[in-house]
């Protein structure tokens, strides 16, 4: 209900924010894994291999979730804009006579 009342006319604000945070968390996780991979490349056995670390799966999942949330928010924004253009944004209470 909060989504419909608070973000009914601007769904991209909520979905895009969640998507950006998720996408950012995935990028940070992948950047950390890239740094540890490079360190492990120069001095082996410093870190576990990437395929044995659950952070890789979580980071990729967060990256994909963020991209999907931003895409869904964009589509919801298009739908609300399309439906909102048919509705009158004003109403005429009475008509006055012109001379």
mmCIF file with all atom_site columns, C-alpha atoms in Angstrom:
data_model
loop_
_atom_site.group_PDB
_atom_site.id
_atom_site.type_symbol
_atom_site.label_atom_id
_atom_site.label_alt_id
_atom_site.label_comp_id
_atom_site.label_asym_id
_atom_site.label_entity_id
_atom_site.label_seq_id
_atom_site.pdbx_PDB_ins_code
_atom_site.Cartn_x
_atom_site.Cartn_y
_atom_site.Cartn_z
_atom_site.occupancy
_atom_site.B_iso_or_equiv
_atom_site.pdbx_formal_charge
_atom_site.auth_seq_id
_atom_site.auth_comp_id
_atom_site.auth_asym_id
_atom_site.auth_atom_id
_atom_site.pdbx_PDB_model_num
ATOM 1  C CA . UNK A 1 1  ? 0.000   0.000   0.000   1.00 0.00 ? 1  UNK A CA 1
ATOM 2  C CA . UNK A 1 2  ? 2.875   2.377   0.775   1.00 0.00 ? 2  UNK A CA 1
ATOM 3  C CA . UNK A 1 3  ? 4.246   1.821   -2.717  1.00 0.00 ? 3  UNK A CA 1
ATOM 4  C CA . UNK A 1 4  ? 0.930   2.621   -4.393  1.00 0.00 ? 4  UNK A CA 1
ATOM 5  C CA . UNK A 1 5  ? 0.216   5.726   -2.325  1.00 0.00 ? 5  UNK A CA 1
ATOM 6  C CA . UNK A 1 6  ? 3.729   7.110   -2.085  1.00 0.00 ? 6  UNK A CA 1
ATOM 7  C CA . UNK A 1 7  ? 5.238   6.104   -5.401  1.00 0.00 ? 7  UNK A CA 1
ATOM 8  C CA . UNK A 1 8  ? 2.219   5.544   -7.649  1.00 0.00 ? 8  UNK A CA 1
ATOM 9  C CA . UNK A 1 9  ? 3.115   8.391   -10.000 1.00 0.00 ? 9  UNK A CA 1
ATOM 10 C CA . UNK A 1 10 ? 6.899   7.999   -9.743  1.00 0.00 ? 10 UNK A CA 1
ATOM 11 C CA . UNK A 1 11 ? 7.850   4.320   -9.354  1.00 0.00 ? 11 UNK A CA 1
ATOM 12 C CA . UNK A 1 12 ? 11.382  4.877   -10.684 1.00 0.00 ? 12 UNK A CA 1
ATOM 13 C CA . UNK A 1 13 ? 12.243  6.800   -7.516  1.00 0.00 ? 13 UNK A CA 1
ATOM 14 C CA . UNK A 1 14 ? 11.805  3.731   -5.333  1.00 0.00 ? 14 UNK A CA 1
ATOM 15 C CA . UNK A 1 15 ? 12.788  0.966   -7.710  1.00 0.00 ? 15 UNK A CA 1
ATOM 16 C CA . UNK A 1 16 ? 15.708  2.922   -9.138  1.00 0.00 ? 16 UNK A CA 1
ATOM 17 C CA . UNK A 1 17 ? 17.073  3.695   -5.675  1.00 0.00 ? 17 UNK A CA 1
ATOM 18 C CA . UNK A 1 18 ? 16.904  0.061   -4.616  1.00 0.00 ? 18 UNK A CA 1
ATOM 19 C CA . UNK A 1 19 ? 18.434  -0.953  -7.937  1.00 0.00 ? 19 UNK A CA 1
ATOM 20 C CA . UNK A 1 20 ? 21.295  1.534   -7.627  1.00 0.00 ? 20 UNK A CA 1
ATOM 21 C CA . UNK A 1 21 ? 22.129  0.390   -4.105  1.00 0.00 ? 21 UNK A CA 1
ATOM 22 C CA . UNK A 1 22 ? 22.069  -3.250  -5.144  1.00 0.00 ? 22 UNK A CA 1
ATOM 23 C CA . UNK A 1 23 ? 24.075  -2.567  -8.298  1.00 0.00 ? 23 UNK A CA 1
ATOM 24 C CA . UNK A 1 24 ? 26.596  -0.565  -6.275  1.00 0.00 ? 24 UNK A CA 1
ATOM 25 C CA . UNK A 1 25 ? 26.960  -3.337  -3.703  1.00 0.00 ? 25 UNK A CA 1
ATOM 26 C CA . UNK A 1 26 ? 27.590  -5.828  -6.486  1.00 0.00 ? 26 UNK A CA 1
ATOM 27 C CA . UNK A 1 27 ? 30.214  -3.581  -8.051  1.00 0.00 ? 27 UNK A CA 1
ATOM 28 C CA . UNK A 1 28 ? 31.977  -3.097  -4.714  1.00 0.00 ? 28 UNK A CA 1
ATOM 29 C CA . UNK A 1 29 ? 32.002  -6.858  -4.130  1.00 0.00 ? 29 UNK A CA 1
ATOM 30 C CA . UNK A 1 30 ? 33.368  -7.555  -7.593  1.00 0.00 ? 30 UNK A CA 1
ATOM 31 C CA . UNK A 1 31 ? 36.000  -4.820  -7.206  1.00 0.00 ? 31 UNK A CA 1
ATOM 32 C CA . UNK A 1 32 ? 37.133  -6.412  -3.939  1.00 0.00 ? 32 UNK A CA 1
ATOM 33 C CA . UNK A 1 33 ? 37.279  -9.827  -5.573  1.00 0.00 ? 33 UNK A CA 1
ATOM 34 C CA . UNK A 1 34 ? 39.267  -8.377  -8.476  1.00 0.00 ? 34 UNK A CA 1
ATOM 35 C CA . UNK A 1 35 ? 41.784  -6.874  -6.043  1.00 0.00 ? 35 UNK A CA 1
ATOM 36 C CA . UNK A 1 36 ? 42.139  -10.142 -4.139  1.00 0.00 ? 36 UNK A CA 1
ATOM 37 C CA . UNK A 1 37 ? 42.509  -12.039 -7.419  1.00 0.00 ? 37 UNK A CA 1
ATOM 38 C CA . UNK A 1 38 ? 45.349  -9.741  -8.459  1.00 0.00 ? 38 UNK A CA 1
ATOM 39 C CA . UNK A 1 39 ? 47.048  -10.142 -5.073  1.00 0.00 ? 39 UNK A CA 1
ATOM 40 C CA . UNK A 1 40 ? 46.616  -13.899 -5.317  1.00 0.00 ? 40 UNK A CA 1
ATOM 41 C CA . UNK A 1 41 ? 48.095  -13.825 -8.819  1.00 0.00 ? 41 UNK A CA 1
ATOM 42 C CA . UNK A 1 42 ? 51.375  -12.336 -7.574  1.00 0.00 ? 42 UNK A CA 1
ATOM 43 C CA . UNK A 1 43 ? 51.581  -14.275 -4.315  1.00 0.00 ? 43 UNK A CA 1
ATOM 44 C CA . UNK A 1 44 ? 49.642  -17.543 -4.547  1.00 0.00 ? 44 UNK A CA 1
ATOM 45 C CA . UNK A 1 45 ? 47.800  -19.035 -1.567  1.00 0.00 ? 45 UNK A CA 1
ATOM 46 C CA . UNK A 1 46 ? 47.131  -15.626 0.008   1.00 0.00 ? 46 UNK A CA 1
ATOM 47 C CA . UNK A 1 47 ? 43.380  -15.859 -0.565  1.00 0.00 ? 47 UNK A CA 1
ATOM 48 C CA . UNK A 1 48 ? 41.032  -18.688 -1.475  1.00 0.00 ? 48 UNK A CA 1
ATOM 49 C CA . UNK A 1 49 ? 40.417  -19.162 -5.207  1.00 0.00 ? 49 UNK A CA 1
ATOM 50 C CA . UNK A 1 50 ? 37.458  -17.204 -6.566  1.00 0.00 ? 50 UNK A CA 1
ATOM 51 C CA . UNK A 1 51 ? 35.353  -20.255 -7.334  1.00 0.00 ? 51 UNK A CA 1
ATOM 52 C CA . UNK A 1 52 ? 35.433  -21.265 -3.641  1.00 0.00 ? 52 UNK A CA 1
ATOM 53 C CA . UNK A 1 53 ? 34.197  -17.915 -2.335  1.00 0.00 ? 53 UNK A CA 1
ATOM 54 C CA . UNK A 1 54 ? 30.472  -17.223 -1.901  1.00 0.00 ? 54 UNK A CA 1
ATOM 55 C CA . UNK A 1 55 ? 31.035  -13.469 -2.340  1.00 0.00 ? 55 UNK A CA 1
ATOM 56 C CA . UNK A 1 56 ? 31.375  -14.026 -6.082  1.00 0.00 ? 56 UNK A CA 1
ATOM 57 C CA . UNK A 1 57 ? 27.865  -15.458 -6.333  1.00 0.00 ? 57 UNK A CA 1
ATOM 58 C CA . UNK A 1 58 ? 26.407  -12.787 -4.044  1.00 0.00 ? 58 UNK A CA 1
ATOM 59 C CA . UNK A 1 59 ? 28.088  -9.977  -5.968  1.00 0.00 ? 59 UNK A CA 1
ATOM 60 C CA . UNK A 1 60 ? 26.892  -11.212 -9.343  1.00 0.00 ? 60 UNK A CA 1
ATOM 61 C CA . UNK A 1 61 ? 23.383  -11.735 -7.947  1.00 0.00 ? 61 UNK A CA 1
ATOM 62 C CA . UNK A 1 62 ? 23.342  -8.190  -6.499  1.00 0.00 ? 62 UNK A CA 1
ATOM 63 C CA . UNK A 1 63 ? 24.552  -6.798  -9.818  1.00 0.00 ? 63 UNK A CA 1
ATOM 64 C CA . UNK A 1 64 ? 21.814  -8.609  -11.741 1.00 0.00 ? 64 UNK A CA 1
ATOM 65 C CA . UNK A 1 65 ? 19.145  -7.697  -9.180  1.00 0.00 ? 65 UNK A CA 1
ATOM 66 C CA . UNK A 1 66 ? 20.126  -4.041  -9.392  1.00 0.00 ? 66 UNK A CA 1
ATOM 67 C CA . UNK A 1 67 ? 19.950  -4.035  -13.168 1.00 0.00 ? 67 UNK A CA 1
ATOM 68 C CA . UNK A 1 68 ? 16.545  -5.727  -13.097 1.00 0.00 ? 68 UNK A CA 1
ATOM 69 C CA . UNK A 1 69 ? 15.138  -3.328  -10.510 1.00 0.00 ? 69 UNK A CA 1
ATOM 70 C CA . UNK A 1 70 ? 16.251  -0.308  -12.541 1.00 0.00 ? 70 UNK A CA 1
ATOM 71 C CA . UNK A 1 71 ? 14.739  -1.845  -15.696 1.00 0.00 ? 71 UNK A CA 1
ATOM 72 C CA . UNK A 1 72 ? 11.449  -2.613  -13.959 1.00 0.00 ? 72 UNK A CA 1
ATOM 73 C CA . UNK A 1 73 ? 11.358  0.924   -12.565 1.00 0.00 ? 73 UNK A CA 1
ATOM 74 C CA . UNK A 1 74 ? 11.897  2.346   -16.036 1.00 0.00 ? 74 UNK A CA 1
ATOM 75 C CA . UNK A 1 75 ? 9.088   0.209   -17.457 1.00 0.00 ? 75 UNK A CA 1
ATOM 76 C CA . UNK A 1 76 ? 6.765   1.175   -14.601 1.00 0.00 ? 76 UNK A CA 1
ATOM 77 C CA . UNK A 1 77 ? 7.572   4.832   -15.259 1.00 0.00 ? 77 UNK A CA 1
ATOM 78 C CA . UNK A 1 78 ? 6.663   4.388   -18.930 1.00 0.00 ? 78 UNK A CA 1
ATOM 79 C CA . UNK A 1 79 ? 3.396   2.673   -18.030 1.00 0.00 ? 79 UNK A CA 1
ATOM 80 C CA . UNK A 1 80 ? 2.347   5.381   -15.563 1.00 0.00 ? 80 UNK A CA 1
ATOM 81 C CA . UNK A 1 81 ? 3.234   8.112   -18.069 1.00 0.00 ? 81 UNK A CA 1
ATOM 82 C CA . UNK A 1 82 ? 1.220   6.373   -20.782 1.00 0.00 ? 82 UNK A CA 1
ATOM 83 C CA . UNK A 1 83 ? -1.825  5.887   -18.562 1.00 0.00 ? 83 UNK A CA 1
ATOM 84 C CA . UNK A 1 84 ? -1.609  9.347   -17.051 1.00 0.00 ? 84 UNK A CA 1
ATOM 85 C CA . UNK A 1 85 ? -1.737  11.251  -20.318 1.00 0.00 ? 85 UNK A CA 1
ATOM 86 C CA . UNK A 1 86 ? -5.332  10.181  -21.033 1.00 0.00 ? 86 UNK A CA 1
ATOM 87 C CA . UNK A 1 87 ? -6.603  11.540  -17.749 1.00 0.00 ? 87 UNK A CA 1
ATOM 88 C CA . UNK A 1 88 ? -7.434  15.215  -17.426 1.00 0.00 ? 88 UNK A CA 1
ATOM 89 C CA . UNK A 1 89 ? -5.228  16.940  -14.927 1.00 0.00 ? 89 UNK A CA 1
ATOM 90 C CA . UNK A 1 90 ? -7.889  19.613  -14.366 1.00 0.00 ? 90 UNK A CA 1
ATOM 91 C CA . UNK A 1 91 ? -11.652 19.867  -14.297 1.00 0.00 ? 91 UNK A CA 1
ATOM 92 C CA . UNK A 1 92 ? -13.956 22.658  -15.371 1.00 0.00 ? 92 UNK A CA 1
ATOM 93 C CA . UNK A 1 93 ? -16.466 23.546  -12.658 1.00 0.00 ? 93 UNK A CA 1
ATOM 94 C CA . UNK A 1 94 ? -18.501 26.021  -14.703 1.00 0.00 ? 94 UNK A CA 1
ATOM 95 C CA . UNK A 1 95 ? -18.444 27.873  -17.985 1.00 0.00 ? 95 UNK A CA 1
ATOM 96 C CA . UNK A 1 96 ? -18.594 31.666  -18.015 1.00 0.00 ? 96 UNK A CA 1
ATOM 97 C CA . UNK A 1 97 ? -20.096 33.857  -20.728 1.00 0.00 ? 97 UNK A CA 1
ATOM 98 C CA . UNK A 1 98 ? -17.770 35.903  -22.865 1.00 0.00 ? 98 UNK A CA 1
ATOM 99 C CA . UNK A 1 99 ? -18.868 39.204  -24.399 1.00 0.00 ? 99 UNK A CA 1
#
